[in-house]
């Protein structure tokens, strides 16, 4: 091992091979759910250095755990406890390499923080639409390795849909120069999309070329109160038909979820306190503020008249818009104040959401009386964070320890019956590996194992993740 | 072989195993560039039958060439001349299985003709946006196997971006049930996008779930005259900023290309005969006709004022819009009237197009004096059909025989210098296999070969294509 450490120090410089002191920033995930011990934390500063690190590890038969901003939720980016794995942090590779205005593309390195990518685009008067709660610390490479979702997927798709090309270091330490600003390129198999979402198990993403878009002239936000989930789905249909691509956000929040934000963040606005379901709509308009408001008011007027919506408010200013989004984004923090709960990141077809929620709510309440459902999420994408909290008065840690498996089985079985996914945007990592093995079709698993064996025959890239 | 034919007949019924008579509809491509001889043309009617055919062929060690509408341009779907390959036609699998209005998805079988998919969506008041010249006979499975492009890519992406899930028969004759109506599903490697664009070499697509969209309220078309390619690119930028997602088409046509349509189709309109470059713009508006025209006139007014555009006309009716599109779509037919020419389907970043055209035009004219450039294509996607015709008076067949390789090398070298692709939307097939081997990076080729070996170790799926 000391020979390997020597090679790593020559590859990246001794200052960037950390083996002593408090390495918990890299060895532990931010929610402190997993804690490992690395042989070394290695911080290369260039693609060539990443390649040299991978070659040295491959020669020594040592496993590599790639890491971006360490904001993952499924334990995909921390080393195991053996002290034998190299933690490869991409954080020093944080340059925006190029912005091509006429081509509407941006090329940045994997360690570039998402917010920095957004800012670099905005400085050119352009939009990089990927947006999620961790954007102040998560990195572009991590976003791509996990195919991150977030709040703008309805209009712009996941990280995958925003990516045109990648630069990747393979398990052999070769560099695939797949950066591309092309919208069309049908020359062989789609390696790009295979690396995207593979959670560092097939190669190490070192840079990417991403799509940009013109900045909208105005963005408006509204809240609408709906009596049922079916009404929320009907409102989505109406909003799509009237606003088209201008509909950039459609988030649904259950009453209990908003009661929690009101309890723990009393300073936040709560304009529709009686609503059973509250929908946050965002409209991004290419023309101007007046046109944006007109379109929004037309939509909400029609929805009120049809009875789809019981009440609605439109933000009067940018500050009000931000406050409404802040309510939505505070739900995870508010529920954390109530103690640990059982989190789900599931998706079903939008058409199946009303039946899924009704059936699964009833089944959970029948089997676990008094259980509290914190249901919110990206309704426009069919993606719900359908979280389950211990019954009032019951110790939440005890409830989790006793019931998490049974709750998960009930929820994931319901998801499967409705043609859904047990991991919509958070990925597999360590947390959902057993679910993947149990729930994915054997044909798919066999194809995936074939790809892993072809790309990483030594099994050194992020072992124990995904497969 | 007779044992295999017996198995095939039991699998799909004797009526659907063709071995005699004129099989040229399947054995020859529609442009009559390749002609093969199949052991049999097999026409399964269901996914289970496709699986049975593949299992029988795998057991016999016999190769399979999958085929959709047989409209490809690169020889990817016809058997070789050996008489030992099974031509597997998906044409009988032509059902639209389901339309989910609330989820905005449609599930159809691989043999469904593209136009039928469009119509099925339109009957529900919805849009399936994939559109290309062959839509009356090409099939959804072929569109996905080749990641087809077409005229709506600027707004909606290629076939890949419109696909949510696939059903695929693997080389082992297993069925991967990957149909999905989910916008978000991060459970393992992206098998869907690996099959898309693999030209039948990794598996046989039997069905797909595709995205739909609300129908626009109005669609308007305009032509604009630009003095230079750089002005066309400037107009694109302006159109994107003002129309946003409403800009659904942006096609550029060179003067010589339009002279050919005028010569061979004199009944077609030619409103801007003096234009060096003519741009066709399409605006799809979610609101109404008046708003569409207003936005279009505002854009063209601003472009005229800025000098980006010299002249412009807006279609006054749906019939006029269709006539303008018809001009664009008649260019390939018009140039065919001039005899064979050297076709290119290339892409470069949009920002590189002016320099690419200027440099490559000059280099071609310098090396092959008098050569005529038929340049047109999907400027918004960076995709040009940059075709080269023999000098006036020279025999075009003779010119092709003598100069095709040299012309291709010059054009593809220029494409590579500008970070482009030598096959933007037509794929590799037989035609561009040598280019792929010569021009794709060795790292990418090695990864692709690894995937092929893992998925199809016997090498029986569409052998000799792509790799």
XYZ file of N, CA, C and O in Angstrom, chain A residues 324-435:
448
model
N -42.763 31.504 -1.759
C -43.610 30.330 -2.011
C -42.748 29.100 -2.282
O -43.012 28.011 -1.774
N -41.690 29.279 -3.069
C -40.767 28.166 -3.294
C -40.103 27.740 -1.989
O -39.844 26.559 -1.751
N -39.846 28.724 -1.136
C -39.183 28.434 0.125
C -40.056 27.530 1.001
O -39.553 26.647 1.697
N -41.359 27.751 0.940
C -42.282 26.870 1.676
C -42.099 25.433 1.185
O -41.913 24.507 1.982
N -42.126 25.266 -0.111
C -41.977 23.928 -0.684
C -40.654 23.285 -0.255
O -40.595 22.115 0.129
N -39.590 24.087 -0.306
C -38.270 23.525 -0.030
C -38.017 23.309 1.458
O -37.065 22.618 1.824
N -38.869 23.889 2.291
C -38.689 23.727 3.739
C -39.323 22.448 4.277
O -39.110 22.092 5.436
N -40.094 21.768 3.449
C -40.785 20.575 3.962
C -39.796 19.528 4.496
O -39.970 19.027 5.600
N -38.724 19.197 3.743
C -37.796 18.192 4.284
C -37.188 18.621 5.630
O -37.024 17.784 6.522
N -36.880 19.910 5.757
C -36.307 20.393 7.019
C -37.337 20.323 8.140
O -37.026 19.960 9.275
N -38.573 20.671 7.808
C -39.629 20.645 8.826
C -39.870 19.223 9.314
O -40.009 18.982 10.521
N -39.881 18.280 8.402
C -40.148 16.915 8.855
C -38.969 16.353 9.635
O -39.153 15.524 10.537
N -37.755 16.818 9.322
C -36.592 16.369 10.100
C -36.740 16.794 11.560
O -36.299 16.086 12.470
N -37.384 17.957 11.798
C -37.614 18.433 13.170
C -38.508 17.486 13.967
O -38.492 17.491 15.191
N -39.290 16.712 13.260
C -40.193 15.771 13.928
C -39.503 14.458 14.261
O -40.127 13.538 14.767
N -38.212 14.367 13.935
C -37.499 13.105 14.131
C -37.400 12.348 12.831
O -37.978 12.760 11.817
N -36.621 11.270 12.830
C -36.431 10.520 11.583
C -37.751 9.955 11.057
O -38.652 9.642 11.829
N -37.855 9.895 9.741
C -39.027 9.231 9.172
C -38.604 8.368 7.983
O -37.445 8.385 7.581
N -39.540 7.629 7.478
C -39.231 6.671 6.409
C -39.462 7.367 5.078
O -40.602 7.683 4.723
N -38.353 7.606 4.356
C -38.427 8.411 3.146
C -38.584 7.545 1.906
O -37.934 6.513 1.787
N -39.411 8.009 0.999
C -39.543 7.340 -0.304
C -39.414 8.369 -1.406
O -39.892 9.494 -1.271
N -38.776 7.950 -2.459
C -38.574 8.799 -3.644
C -39.106 7.983 -4.807
O -38.364 7.348 -5.533
N -40.424 7.975 -4.945
C -41.039 7.038 -5.896
C -41.642 7.788 -7.082
O -41.902 8.985 -7.013
N -41.825 7.079 -8.169
C -42.563 7.652 -9.295
C -43.552 6.638 -9.829
O -43.317 5.426 -9.745
N -44.668 7.135 -10.301
C -45.643 6.336 -11.048
C -46.118 7.211 -12.208
O -45.899 8.420 -12.200
N -46.757 6.620 -13.233
C -47.321 7.481 -14.278
C -48.263 8.498 -13.635
O -48.970 8.180 -12.673
N -48.266 9.711 -14.164
C -49.090 10.773 -13.585
C -50.551 10.332 -13.454
O -51.216 10.622 -12.451
N -51.018 9.594 -14.447
C -52.414 9.139 -14.435
C -52.708 8.199 -13.275
O -53.856 8.037 -12.881
N -51.668 7.561 -12.741
C -51.867 6.579 -11.670
C -51.752 7.201 -10.279
O -52.021 6.524 -9.277
N -51.370 8.465 -10.202
C -51.095 9.052 -8.891
C -52.328 9.071 -7.968
O -52.232 8.685 -6.804
N -53.503 9.502 -8.469
C -54.640 9.533 -7.541
C -54.928 8.153 -6.922
O -55.074 8.044 -5.696
N -54.972 7.112 -7.751
C -55.256 5.778 -7.217
C -54.121 5.300 -6.317
O -54.363 4.708 -5.256
N -52.885 5.591 -6.700
C -51.756 5.174 -5.872
C -51.848 5.786 -4.482
O -51.693 5.104 -3.467
N -52.096 7.089 -4.421
C -52.124 7.771 -3.124
C -53.288 7.252 -2.285
O -53.122 6.930 -1.102
N -54.456 7.127 -2.909
C -55.632 6.686 -2.146
C -55.433 5.283 -1.569
O -55.600 5.046 -0.376
N -55.001 4.364 -2.437
C -54.838 2.977 -1.999
C -53.729 2.840 -0.956
O -53.869 2.109 0.022
N -52.604 3.535 -1.216
C -51.448 3.322 -0.346
C -51.658 4.008 0.996
O -51.293 3.455 2.048
N -52.263 5.198 0.982
C -52.637 5.847 2.254
C -53.494 4.895 3.093
O -53.233 4.690 4.288
N -54.527 4.320 2.446
C -55.459 3.464 3.187
C -54.755 2.220 3.715
O -54.964 1.806 4.867
N -53.897 1.631 2.877
C -53.207 0.405 3.301
C -52.272 0.690 4.475
O -52.204 -0.092 5.435
N -51.564 1.818 4.412
C -50.635 2.160 5.502
C -51.406 2.435 6.797
O -51.036 1.943 7.872
N -52.489 3.203 6.674
C -53.257 3.539 7.877
C -53.933 2.303 8.459
O -54.105 2.197 9.680
N -54.297 1.376 7.583
C -54.896 0.140 8.077
C -53.889 -0.716 8.835
O -54.175 -1.259 9.902
N -52.687 -0.791 8.303
C -51.699 -1.696 8.884
C -50.931 -1.035 10.025
O -50.504 -1.704 10.966
N -50.723 0.287 9.937
C -49.959 1.003 10.969
C -50.815 2.158 11.485
O -50.570 3.324 11.134
N -51.809 1.863 12.308
C -52.777 2.908 12.683
C -52.090 4.137 13.279
O -51.140 4.009 14.055
N -52.565 5.302 12.861
C -52.043 6.553 13.394
C -50.827 7.086 12.664
O -50.352 8.184 12.947
N -50.306 6.315 11.714
C -49.126 6.734 10.961
C -49.424 8.057 10.232
O -50.558 8.323 9.855
N -48.401 8.917 10.091
C -48.626 10.245 9.494
C -47.896 10.346 8.161
O -46.709 10.041 8.093
N -48.613 10.797 7.135
C -48.073 10.766 5.772
C -47.637 12.163 5.342
O -48.455 13.082 5.266
N -46.333 12.283 5.089
C -45.778 13.553 4.617
C -45.602 13.401 3.106
O -44.600 12.871 2.634
N -46.619 13.821 2.365
C -46.668 13.544 0.933
C -46.504 14.851 0.166
O -47.324 15.760 0.274
N -45.452 14.911 -0.609
C -45.208 16.116 -1.421
C -44.297 15.700 -2.571
O -43.698 14.628 -2.533
N -44.201 16.554 -3.585
C -43.259 16.206 -4.641
C -43.584 16.806 -5.981
O -44.432 17.694 -6.107
N -42.860 16.298 -6.970
C -42.873 16.839 -8.317
C -43.994 16.156 -9.107
O -43.747 15.257 -9.903
N -45.224 16.604 -8.889
C -46.364 15.909 -9.489
C -46.255 15.862 -11.010
O -46.615 14.864 -11.641
N -45.753 16.932 -11.618
C -45.638 16.972 -13.072
C -44.748 15.875 -13.625
O -44.872 15.491 -14.785
N -43.842 15.365 -12.807
C -42.965 14.269 -13.238
C -43.454 12.922 -12.721
O -42.773 11.910 -12.906
N -44.563 12.884 -12.025
C -45.030 11.638 -11.419
C -44.170 11.194 -10.247
O -44.197 10.032 -9.849
N -43.422 12.129 -9.672
C -42.428 11.797 -8.644
C -42.861 12.363 -7.293
O -42.950 13.565 -7.110
N -43.144 11.467 -6.354
C -43.560 11.888 -5.018
C -42.514 11.512 -3.980
O -41.934 10.430 -4.027
N -42.302 12.431 -3.055
C -41.563 12.078 -1.845
C -42.633 11.707 -0.814
O -43.158 12.553 -0.103
N -42.925 10.425 -0.841
C -44.062 9.889 -0.099
C -43.514 9.317 1.208
O -43.151 8.145 1.285
N -43.435 10.202 2.212
C -42.715 9.839 3.438
C -43.678 9.456 4.552
O -44.794 9.965 4.625
N -43.207 8.584 5.405
C -44.066 7.996 6.432
C -43.460 8.283 7.805
O -42.300 7.941 8.058
N -44.278 8.896 8.658
C -43.804 9.317 9.975
C -44.539 8.508 11.048
O -45.704 8.140 10.870
N -43.841 8.264 12.133
C -44.424 7.467 13.225
C -45.739 8.087 13.710
O -45.934 9.301 13.629
N -46.650 7.253 14.237
C -47.883 7.802 14.822
C -47.546 8.796 15.925
O -46.521 8.658 16.605
N -48.405 9.794 16.080
C -48.179 10.825 17.104
C -48.002 10.155 18.456
O -48.737 9.230 18.823
N -46.986 10.602 19.186
C -46.758 10.049 20.518
C -45.815 8.859 20.527
O -45.214 8.546 21.553
N -45.641 8.222 19.366
C -44.751 7.053 19.327
C -43.323 7.522 19.040
O -43.123 8.474 18.296
N -42.342 6.845 19.619
C -40.947 7.217 19.389
C -40.569 6.909 17.947
O -40.720 5.781 17.471
N -40.068 7.943 17.233
C -39.881 7.755 15.791
C -38.710 6.812 15.496
O -38.767 6.044 14.535
N -37.663 6.861 16.312
C -36.558 5.929 16.077
C -36.994 4.480 16.265
O -36.623 3.587 15.500
N -37.778 4.259 17.296
C -38.276 2.911 17.567
C -39.179 2.436 16.430
O -39.065 1.300 15.950
N -40.046 3.344 15.965
C -40.953 2.994 14.859
C -40.142 2.607 13.614
O -40.417 1.597 12.956
N -39.125 3.423 13.315
C -38.284 3.116 12.152
C -37.625 1.753 12.281
O -37.651 0.942 11.344
N -37.011 1.511 13.429
C -36.291 0.255 13.635
C -37.229 -0.938 13.473
O -36.870 -1.951 12.873
N -38.447 -0.769 13.969
C -39.389 -1.892 13.939
C -40.065 -2.057 12.586
O -40.333 -3.168 12.157
N -40.401 -0.932 11.957
C -41.366 -1.012 10.857
C -40.829 -0.613 9.480
O -41.550 -0.734 8.498
N -39.595 -0.119 9.402
C -39.149 0.426 8.117
C -39.268 -0.599 6.985
O -39.752 -0.287 5.893
N -38.843 -1.825 7.252
C -38.903 -2.831 6.193
C -40.326 -3.117 5.741
O -40.604 -3.204 4.545
N -41.217 -3.238 6.710
C -42.613 -3.549 6.364
C -43.258 -2.381 5.614
O -43.996 -2.591 4.645
N -42.957 -1.156 6.049
C -43.505 0.019 5.358
C -42.972 0.082 3.927
O -43.728 0.278 2.968
N -41.652 -0.093 3.790
C -41.067 -0.064 2.443
C -41.699 -1.120 1.542
O -42.021 -0.841 0.380
N -41.846 -2.318 2.058
C -42.395 -3.404 1.231
C -43.799 -3.035 0.762
O -44.138 -3.209 -0.413
N -44.608 -2.497 1.690
C -45.979 -2.124 1.318
C -45.959 -1.032 0.232
O -46.655 -1.135 -0.781
N -45.145 -0.005 0.451
C -45.118 1.111 -0.507
C -44.557 0.660 -1.856
O -45.122 0.945 -2.920
N -43.444 -0.055 -1.832
C -42.814 -0.452 -3.105
C -43.671 -1.465 -3.865
O -43.673 -1.468 -5.098
N -44.394 -2.325 -3.140
C -45.314 -3.230 -3.835
C -46.409 -2.427 -4.542
O -46.784 -2.730 -5.676
N -46.910 -1.411 -3.866
C -47.945 -0.567 -4.479
C -47.385 0.172 -5.702
O -48.038 0.267 -6.745
N -46.168 0.673 -5.564
C -45.511 1.344 -6.698
C -45.418 0.396 -7.884
O -45.736 0.752 -9.026
N -44.990 -0.826 -7.620
C -44.823 -1.800 -8.709
C -46.160 -2.102 -9.379
O -46.237 -2.189 -10.606
N -47.220 -2.242 -8.577
C -48.542 -2.510 -9.157
C -48.976 -1.396 -10.098
O -49.708 -1.628 -11.055
N -48.526 -0.174 -9.835
C -48.916 0.963 -10.674
C -47.861 1.275 -11.740
O -47.868 2.368 -12.314
N -46.948 0.343 -11.994
C -45.966 0.550 -13.060
C -44.934 1.614 -12.721
O -44.436 2.299 -13.617
N -44.597 1.741 -11.449
C -43.707 2.821 -11.027
C -42.299 2.379 -10.689
O -41.905 1.244 -10.941
N -41.547 3.326 -10.128
C -40.153 3.093 -9.773
C -39.938 3.367 -8.293
O -40.450 4.352 -7.758
N -39.141 2.514 -7.626
C -38.867 2.712 -6.195
C -37.734 3.708 -5.968
O -37.422 4.050 -4.838
N -37.092 4.169 -7.067
C -36.088 5.226 -6.918
C -36.153 6.144 -8.118
O -35.573 5.879 -9.166
N -36.899 7.232 -7.971
C -37.165 8.105 -9.111
C -35.972 8.981 -9.430
O -35.550 9.080 -10.577
N -35.405 9.638 -8.399
C -34.328 10.588 -8.696
C -33.126 10.458 -7.775
O -32.104 11.078 -8.031
N -33.199 9.660 -6.720
C -32.077 9.584 -5.768
C -31.078 8.485 -6.089
O -29.968 8.501 -5.547
N -31.449 7.539 -6.935
C -30.514 6.480 -7.307
C -30.537 5.282 -6.363
O -31.439 5.144 -5.528
N -29.537 4.438 -6.512
C -29.481 3.153 -5.808
C -28.447 3.196 -4.678
O -28.775 2.941 -3.524
N -27.187 3.510 -5.034
C -26.127 3.559 -4.031
C -26.057 2.283 -3.230
O -26.142 1.178 -3.773
N -25.866 2.439 -1.904
C -25.908 1.296 -0.988
C -27.337 1.039 -0.546
O -27.758 -0.111 -0.384
N -28.082 2.126 -0.367
C -29.372 2.063 0.324
C -30.384 1.173 -0.378
O -31.136 0.457 0.269
N -30.394 1.219 -1.701
C -31.473 0.521 -2.415
C -30.968 -0.636 -3.260
O -31.650 -1.090 -4.177
N -29.745 -1.086 -2.936
C -29.159 -2.166 -3.716
C -29.965 -3.455 -3.604
O -30.167 -4.175 -4.576
N -30.431 -3.740 -2.393
C -31.217 -4.972 -2.230
C -32.551 -4.867 -2.952
O -33.029 -5.845 -3.521
N -33.150 -3.673 -2.910
C -34.400 -3.491 -3.655
C -34.158 -3.715 -5.147
O -34.967 -4.342 -5.828
